[in-house]
Coordinates of C-alpha atoms in Angstrom, one line a residue:
X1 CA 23.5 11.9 7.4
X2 CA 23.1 9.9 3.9
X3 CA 19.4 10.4 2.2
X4 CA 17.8 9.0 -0.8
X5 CA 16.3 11.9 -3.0
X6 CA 15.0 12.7 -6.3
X7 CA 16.0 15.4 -7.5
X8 CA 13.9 18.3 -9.3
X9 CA 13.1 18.6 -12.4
X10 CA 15.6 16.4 -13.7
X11 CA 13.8 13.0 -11.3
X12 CA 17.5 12.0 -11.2
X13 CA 17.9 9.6 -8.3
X14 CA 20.6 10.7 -5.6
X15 CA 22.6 9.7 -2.6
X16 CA 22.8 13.5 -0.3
X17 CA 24.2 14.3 2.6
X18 CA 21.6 16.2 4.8
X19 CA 21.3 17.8 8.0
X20 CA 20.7 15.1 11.2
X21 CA 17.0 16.1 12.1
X22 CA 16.2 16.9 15.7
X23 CA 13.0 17.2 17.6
X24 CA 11.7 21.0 17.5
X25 CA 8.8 20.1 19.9
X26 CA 7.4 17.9 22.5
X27 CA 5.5 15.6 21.0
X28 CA 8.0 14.8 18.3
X29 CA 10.1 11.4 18.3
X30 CA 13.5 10.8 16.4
X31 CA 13.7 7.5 14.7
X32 CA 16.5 5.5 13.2
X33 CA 15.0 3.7 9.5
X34 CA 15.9 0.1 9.2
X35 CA 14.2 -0.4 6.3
X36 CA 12.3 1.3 3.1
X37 CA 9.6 -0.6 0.9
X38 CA 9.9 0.0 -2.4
X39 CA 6.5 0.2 -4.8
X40 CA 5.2 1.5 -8.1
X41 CA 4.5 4.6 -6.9
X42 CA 8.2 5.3 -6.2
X43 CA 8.5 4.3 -9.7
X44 CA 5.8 6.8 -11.0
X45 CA 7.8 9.4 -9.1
X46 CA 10.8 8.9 -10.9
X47 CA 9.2 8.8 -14.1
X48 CA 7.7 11.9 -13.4
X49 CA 3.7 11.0 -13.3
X50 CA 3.3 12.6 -10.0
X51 CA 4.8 13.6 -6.7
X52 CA 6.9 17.1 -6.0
X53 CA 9.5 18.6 -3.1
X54 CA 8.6 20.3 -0.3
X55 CA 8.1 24.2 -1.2
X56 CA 11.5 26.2 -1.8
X57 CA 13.3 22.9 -2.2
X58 CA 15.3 21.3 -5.2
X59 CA 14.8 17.6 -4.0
X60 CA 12.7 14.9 -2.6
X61 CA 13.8 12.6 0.2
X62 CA 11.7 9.6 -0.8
X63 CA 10.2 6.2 1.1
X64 CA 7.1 6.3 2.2
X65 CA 6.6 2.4 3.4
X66 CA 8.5 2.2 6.5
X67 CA 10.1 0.6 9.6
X68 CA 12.0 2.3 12.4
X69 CA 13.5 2.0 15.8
X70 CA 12.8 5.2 18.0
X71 CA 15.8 6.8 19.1
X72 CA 14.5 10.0 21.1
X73 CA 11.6 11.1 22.4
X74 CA 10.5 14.5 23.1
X75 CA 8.7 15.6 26.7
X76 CA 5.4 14.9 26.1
X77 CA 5.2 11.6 24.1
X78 CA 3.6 8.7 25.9
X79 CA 3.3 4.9 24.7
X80 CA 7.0 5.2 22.8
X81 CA 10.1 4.5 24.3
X82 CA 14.1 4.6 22.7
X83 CA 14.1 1.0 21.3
X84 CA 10.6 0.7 20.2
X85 CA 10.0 -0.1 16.7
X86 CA 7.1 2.0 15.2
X87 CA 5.8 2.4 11.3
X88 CA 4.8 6.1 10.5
X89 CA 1.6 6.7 8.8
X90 CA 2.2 9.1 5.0
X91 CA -0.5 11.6 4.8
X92 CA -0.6 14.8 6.5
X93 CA -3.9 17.1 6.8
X94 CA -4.7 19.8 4.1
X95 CA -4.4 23.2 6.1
X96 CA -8.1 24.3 5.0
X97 CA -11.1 25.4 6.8
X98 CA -13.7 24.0 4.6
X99 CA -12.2 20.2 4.0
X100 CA -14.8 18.1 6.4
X101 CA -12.7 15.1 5.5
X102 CA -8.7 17.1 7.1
X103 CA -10.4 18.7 9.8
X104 CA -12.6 15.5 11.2
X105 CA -9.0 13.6 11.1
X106 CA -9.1 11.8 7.7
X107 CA -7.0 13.0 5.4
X108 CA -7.5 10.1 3.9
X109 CA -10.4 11.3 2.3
X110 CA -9.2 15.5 1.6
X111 CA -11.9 17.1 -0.5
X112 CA -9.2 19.5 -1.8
X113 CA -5.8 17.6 -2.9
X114 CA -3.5 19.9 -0.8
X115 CA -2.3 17.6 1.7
X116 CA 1.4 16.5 1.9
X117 CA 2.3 12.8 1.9
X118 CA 5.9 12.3 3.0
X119 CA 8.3 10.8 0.1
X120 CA 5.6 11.4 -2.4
X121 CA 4.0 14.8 -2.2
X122 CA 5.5 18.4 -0.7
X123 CA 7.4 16.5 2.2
X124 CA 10.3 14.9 2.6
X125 CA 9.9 10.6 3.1
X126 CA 11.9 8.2 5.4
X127 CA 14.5 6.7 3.1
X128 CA 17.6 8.7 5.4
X129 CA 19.4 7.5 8.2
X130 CA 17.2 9.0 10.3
X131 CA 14.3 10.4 10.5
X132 CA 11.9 13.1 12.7
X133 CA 8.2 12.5 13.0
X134 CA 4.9 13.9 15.5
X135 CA 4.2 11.1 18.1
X136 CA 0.6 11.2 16.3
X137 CA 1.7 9.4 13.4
X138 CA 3.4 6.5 14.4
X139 CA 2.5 3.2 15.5
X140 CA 4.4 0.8 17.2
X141 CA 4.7 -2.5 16.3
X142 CA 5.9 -5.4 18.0
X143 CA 9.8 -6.6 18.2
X144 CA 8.2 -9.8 16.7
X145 CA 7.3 -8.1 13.9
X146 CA 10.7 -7.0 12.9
X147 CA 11.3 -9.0 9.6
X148 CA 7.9 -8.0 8.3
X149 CA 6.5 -4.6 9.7
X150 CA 7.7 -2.7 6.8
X151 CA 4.7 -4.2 5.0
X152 CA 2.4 -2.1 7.1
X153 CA 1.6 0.2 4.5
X154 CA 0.4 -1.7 1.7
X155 CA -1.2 -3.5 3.5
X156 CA -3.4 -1.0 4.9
X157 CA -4.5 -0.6 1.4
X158 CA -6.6 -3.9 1.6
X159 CA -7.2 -3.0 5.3
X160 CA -9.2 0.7 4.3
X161 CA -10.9 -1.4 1.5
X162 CA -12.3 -3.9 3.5
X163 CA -13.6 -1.0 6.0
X164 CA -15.8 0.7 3.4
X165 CA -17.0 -3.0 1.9
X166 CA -18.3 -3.5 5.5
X167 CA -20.4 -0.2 5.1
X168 CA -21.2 -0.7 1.6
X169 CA -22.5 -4.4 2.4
X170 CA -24.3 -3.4 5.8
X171 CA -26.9 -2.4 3.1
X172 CA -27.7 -6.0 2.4
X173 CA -28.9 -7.2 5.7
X174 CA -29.6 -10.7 4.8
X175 CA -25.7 -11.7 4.1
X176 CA -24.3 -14.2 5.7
X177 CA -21.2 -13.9 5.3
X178 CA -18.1 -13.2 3.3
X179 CA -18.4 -15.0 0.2
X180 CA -16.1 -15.8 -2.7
X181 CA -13.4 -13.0 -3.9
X182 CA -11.4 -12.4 -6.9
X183 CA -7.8 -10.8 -6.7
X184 CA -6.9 -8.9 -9.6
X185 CA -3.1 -8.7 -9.9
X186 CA -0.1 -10.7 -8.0
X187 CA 2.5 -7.9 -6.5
X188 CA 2.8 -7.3 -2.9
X189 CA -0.8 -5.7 -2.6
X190 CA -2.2 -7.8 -4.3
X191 CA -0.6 -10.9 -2.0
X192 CA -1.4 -9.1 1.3
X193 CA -5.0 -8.1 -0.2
X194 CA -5.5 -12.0 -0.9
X195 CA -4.3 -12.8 2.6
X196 CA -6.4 -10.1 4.7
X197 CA -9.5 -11.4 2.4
X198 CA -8.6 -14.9 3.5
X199 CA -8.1 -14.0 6.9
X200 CA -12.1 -12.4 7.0
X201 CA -13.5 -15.7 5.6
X202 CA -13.9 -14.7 2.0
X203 CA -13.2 -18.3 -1.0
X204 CA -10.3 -16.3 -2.8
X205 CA -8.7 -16.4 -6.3
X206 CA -5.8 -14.5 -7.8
X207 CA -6.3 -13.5 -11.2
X208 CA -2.7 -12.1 -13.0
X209 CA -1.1 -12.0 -16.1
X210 CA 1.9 -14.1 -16.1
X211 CA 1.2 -18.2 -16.5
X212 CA 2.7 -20.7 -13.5
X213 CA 4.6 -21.5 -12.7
X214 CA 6.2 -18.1 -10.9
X215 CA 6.9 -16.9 -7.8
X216 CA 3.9 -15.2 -7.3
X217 CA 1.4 -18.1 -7.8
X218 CA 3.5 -19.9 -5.9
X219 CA 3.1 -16.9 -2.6
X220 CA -0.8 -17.2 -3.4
X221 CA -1.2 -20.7 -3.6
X222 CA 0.9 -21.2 -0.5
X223 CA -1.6 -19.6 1.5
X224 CA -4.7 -21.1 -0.2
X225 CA -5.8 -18.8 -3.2
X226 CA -5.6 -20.5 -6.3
X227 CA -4.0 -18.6 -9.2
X228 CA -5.0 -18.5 -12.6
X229 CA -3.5 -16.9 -15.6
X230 CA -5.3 -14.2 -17.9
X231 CA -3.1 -15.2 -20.2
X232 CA -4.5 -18.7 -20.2
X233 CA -8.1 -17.9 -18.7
X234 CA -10.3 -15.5 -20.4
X235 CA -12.5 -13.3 -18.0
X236 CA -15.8 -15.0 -20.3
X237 CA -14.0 -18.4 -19.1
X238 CA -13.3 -17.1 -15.4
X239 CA -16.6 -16.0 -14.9
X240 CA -17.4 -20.0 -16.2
X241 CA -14.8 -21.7 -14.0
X242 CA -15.9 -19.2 -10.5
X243 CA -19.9 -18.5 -11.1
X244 CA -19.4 -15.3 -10.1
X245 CA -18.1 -13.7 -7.0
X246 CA -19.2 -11.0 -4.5
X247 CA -15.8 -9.3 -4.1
X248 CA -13.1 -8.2 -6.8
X249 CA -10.1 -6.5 -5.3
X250 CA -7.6 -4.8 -8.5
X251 CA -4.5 -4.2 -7.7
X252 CA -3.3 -4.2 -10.9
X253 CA -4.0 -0.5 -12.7
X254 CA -4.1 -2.0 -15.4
X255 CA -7.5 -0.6 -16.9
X256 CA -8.7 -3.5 -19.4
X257 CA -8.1 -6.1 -16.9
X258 CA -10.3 -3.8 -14.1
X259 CA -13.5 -3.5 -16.2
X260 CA -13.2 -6.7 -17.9
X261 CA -13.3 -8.2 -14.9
X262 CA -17.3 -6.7 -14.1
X263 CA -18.8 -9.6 -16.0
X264 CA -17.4 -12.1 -13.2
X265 CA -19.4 -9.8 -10.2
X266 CA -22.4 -11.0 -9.0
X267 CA -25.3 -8.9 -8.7
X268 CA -25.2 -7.2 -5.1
X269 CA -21.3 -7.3 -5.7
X270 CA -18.2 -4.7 -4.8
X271 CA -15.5 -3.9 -7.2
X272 CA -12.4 -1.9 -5.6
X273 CA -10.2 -0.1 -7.5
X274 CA -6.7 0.1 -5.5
X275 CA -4.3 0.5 -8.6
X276 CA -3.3 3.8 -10.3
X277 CA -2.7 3.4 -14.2
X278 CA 1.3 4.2 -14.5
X279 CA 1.1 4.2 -18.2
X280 CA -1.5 4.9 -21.2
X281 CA -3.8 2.2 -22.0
X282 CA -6.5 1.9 -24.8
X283 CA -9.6 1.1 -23.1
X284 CA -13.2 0.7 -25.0
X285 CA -16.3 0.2 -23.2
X286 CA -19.7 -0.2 -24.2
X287 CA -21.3 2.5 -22.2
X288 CA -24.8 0.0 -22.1
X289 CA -23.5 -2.8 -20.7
X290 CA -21.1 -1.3 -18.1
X291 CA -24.3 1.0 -16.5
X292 CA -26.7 -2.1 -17.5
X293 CA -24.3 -4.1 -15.1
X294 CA -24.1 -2.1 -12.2
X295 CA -27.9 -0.8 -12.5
X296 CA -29.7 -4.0 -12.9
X297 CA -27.7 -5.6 -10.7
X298 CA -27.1 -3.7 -7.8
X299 CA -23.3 -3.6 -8.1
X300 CA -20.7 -1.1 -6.8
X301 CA -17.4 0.0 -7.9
X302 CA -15.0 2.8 -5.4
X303 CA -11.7 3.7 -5.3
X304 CA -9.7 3.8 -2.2
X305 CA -6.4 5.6 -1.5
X306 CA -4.0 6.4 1.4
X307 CA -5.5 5.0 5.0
X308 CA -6.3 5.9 8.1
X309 CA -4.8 5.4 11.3
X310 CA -7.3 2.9 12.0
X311 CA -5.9 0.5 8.9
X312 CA -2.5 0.7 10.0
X313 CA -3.1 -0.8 13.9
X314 CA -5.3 -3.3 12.2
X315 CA -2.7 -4.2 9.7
X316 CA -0.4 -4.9 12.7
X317 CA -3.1 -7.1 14.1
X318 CA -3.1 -8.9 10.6
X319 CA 0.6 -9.6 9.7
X320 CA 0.6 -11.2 13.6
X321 CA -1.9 -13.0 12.2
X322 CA -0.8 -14.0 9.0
X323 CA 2.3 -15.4 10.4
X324 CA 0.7 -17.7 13.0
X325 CA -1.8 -18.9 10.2
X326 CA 1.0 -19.6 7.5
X327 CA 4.8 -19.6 8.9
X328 CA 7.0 -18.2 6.9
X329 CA 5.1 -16.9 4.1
X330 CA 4.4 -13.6 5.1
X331 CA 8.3 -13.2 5.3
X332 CA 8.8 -15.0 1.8
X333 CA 7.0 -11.7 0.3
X334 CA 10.2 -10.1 0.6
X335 CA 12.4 -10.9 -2.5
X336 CA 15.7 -8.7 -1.3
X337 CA 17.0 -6.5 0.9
X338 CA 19.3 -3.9 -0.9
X339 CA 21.7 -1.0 0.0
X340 CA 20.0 2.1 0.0
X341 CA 22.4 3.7 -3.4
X342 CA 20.6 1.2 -5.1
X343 CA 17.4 2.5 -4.9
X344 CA 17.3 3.5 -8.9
X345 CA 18.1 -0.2 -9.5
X346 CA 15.7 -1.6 -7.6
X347 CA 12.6 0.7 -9.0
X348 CA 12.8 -0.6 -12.5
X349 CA 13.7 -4.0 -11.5
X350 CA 11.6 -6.7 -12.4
X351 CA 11.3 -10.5 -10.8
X352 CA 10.3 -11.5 -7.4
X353 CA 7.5 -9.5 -4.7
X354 CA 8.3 -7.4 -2.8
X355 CA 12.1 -5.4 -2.9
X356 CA 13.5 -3.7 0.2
X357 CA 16.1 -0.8 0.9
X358 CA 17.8 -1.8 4.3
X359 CA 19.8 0.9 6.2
X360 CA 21.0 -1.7 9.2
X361 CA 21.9 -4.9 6.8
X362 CA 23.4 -2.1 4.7
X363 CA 25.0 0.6 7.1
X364 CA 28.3 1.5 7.0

């Protein structure tokens, strides 16, 4: 069958011909990819800031966003039929003893960095023709979903992030409720992070670089988050025209734009950090004033990465949502659908949201 690897060392980008998986046990499921999400992280691979084969390998089948159509089914799955479609989750467990996080069942939070994540790290991704995976790890989504399940993923990242805000915030037990939020960033997390805010009641504003009108101000302000330009709109100016807000949500790695944005966070407020810096960026910081901020006024600031399996049913739930709420504009994330050889192309592409490698559109 046709695959979609990087190849090591050279991170040369190639079309392979593979052996057709088949299930080795009974709890395994065969599925058929319709279609592969492409991110930044795809393009970090290729330029060589992280990811690596599996061991004894030369190559990496990549794609880790994803949306199949189960084929087989071993003896001793239950809830998944041929025909089903189901997204597979990315990280796998760490093999060690002494990682509470692995061995409670949340790799999402591995103590010791030696899990696998399939198309990024040690194991091979979903961007073939088909595909073999444990019954464990996938979740099935709904045939209405078709046009938009491949989504899943990122949006889990705003999912997991509004998880831990809950705990974080269960410390202030006076709050009402959600207040107002600031989106730092206009890609496709940063759209379905403004949408799953909107969705729990939060007032929310995207904050990105590029002036309107573009596509991506149009997506936000479609759904109700006005957008604003840094380009335009200083954050000394943003923190004038909001009063502050309880919420900021970066999805940007951009570092600057991150810790600039502290002095619009009201005290009691949570900043997540959901982007990892792809390139080198100067960043100065007066120690005093970044600790004065988050002492004196109660503030919190947490990374989040990966999710659990938790975040992907509720980002199911959500994009059902999101559709019924705004028609169409959970579909109008996705800028193209391209032919899997053109996978290369389409990492250092720029314009539009969200670009997607079909195999069915596509297939020969």
């Amino acid at each position: 069958m046709k695959a979609v690897a990087v190849m090591f060392p050279s991170r040369e980008v190639r079309v392979l011909d593979v052996p057709e998986p088949r299930l080795h046990s009974p709890t395994e499921v065969k599925v058929r990819t319709l279609e592969i999400g492409v991110c930044g992280t795809d393009q970090d691979l290729l330029e060589g800031h992280h990811g690596a084969a599996p061991r004894g390998e030369d190559h990496l089948i990549v794609g880790h966003e994803c949306l199949g159509q189960v084929l087989e089914v071993g003896a001793h799955v239950q809830g998944l039929k041929p025909g089903d479609l189901v997204v597979p989750r990315v990280r796998r467990p760490c093999p060690h003893a002494h990682c509470p996080a692995c061995r409670h069942g949340h790799p999402d939070f591995c103590v010791t960095g030696d899990y696998t994540e399939r198309g990024i790290q040690g194991a091979h991704g979903f961007c073939a023709e088909h595909f073999v995976e444990d019954a464990a790890y996938l979740h099935k989504a709904d045939d209405s979903l078709r046009e938009v399940a491949v989504l899943t993923e990122p949006l889990t990242i705003a999912e997991k992030g509004l998880r831990q805000v809950a705990h974080i915030q269960s410390r202030l037990p006076w709050k009402v409720g959600p207040g107002k939020a600031l989106v730092l960033g206009a890609g496709p997390v940063a759209q379905l992070g403004a949408m799953a805010l909107l969705r729990a009641g939060f007032d929310v504003t995207m904050y990105s670089r590029s002036p309107k009108p573009n596509e991506k101000a149009a997506a936000a302000e479609a759904v109700g988050a006005p957008y604003l330009s840094s380009e335009e709109v200083t954050a000394a100016a943003l923190k004038e025209r909001l009063g502050g807000v309880g919420l900021i949500y970066e999805a940007t790695g951009a570092s600057k734009v991150a810790f600039d944005s502290l002095q619009v966070l009201e005290e009691n407020g949570v900043l997540i950090f959901t982007g990892v810096p792809g390139r080198e960026e100067p960043l100065e910081l007066r120690g005093d004033q970044v600790l004065g901020q988050l002492v004196l006024g109660n503030r919190v600031m947490f990374g989040t990465v990966n999710a659990a399996d938790s975040d992907f049913r509720e980002a199911l739930e959500d994009l059902e949502r999101f559709r019924a709420r705004w028609p169409g504009r959970v579909e109008a994330l996705i800028t193209r659908r391209h032919p899997p050889s053109e996978l290369a192309k389409v990492v250092e592409a720029r314009g539009g949201i969200k670009h997607v490698i079909s195999f069915q559109e596509h297939a020969r």
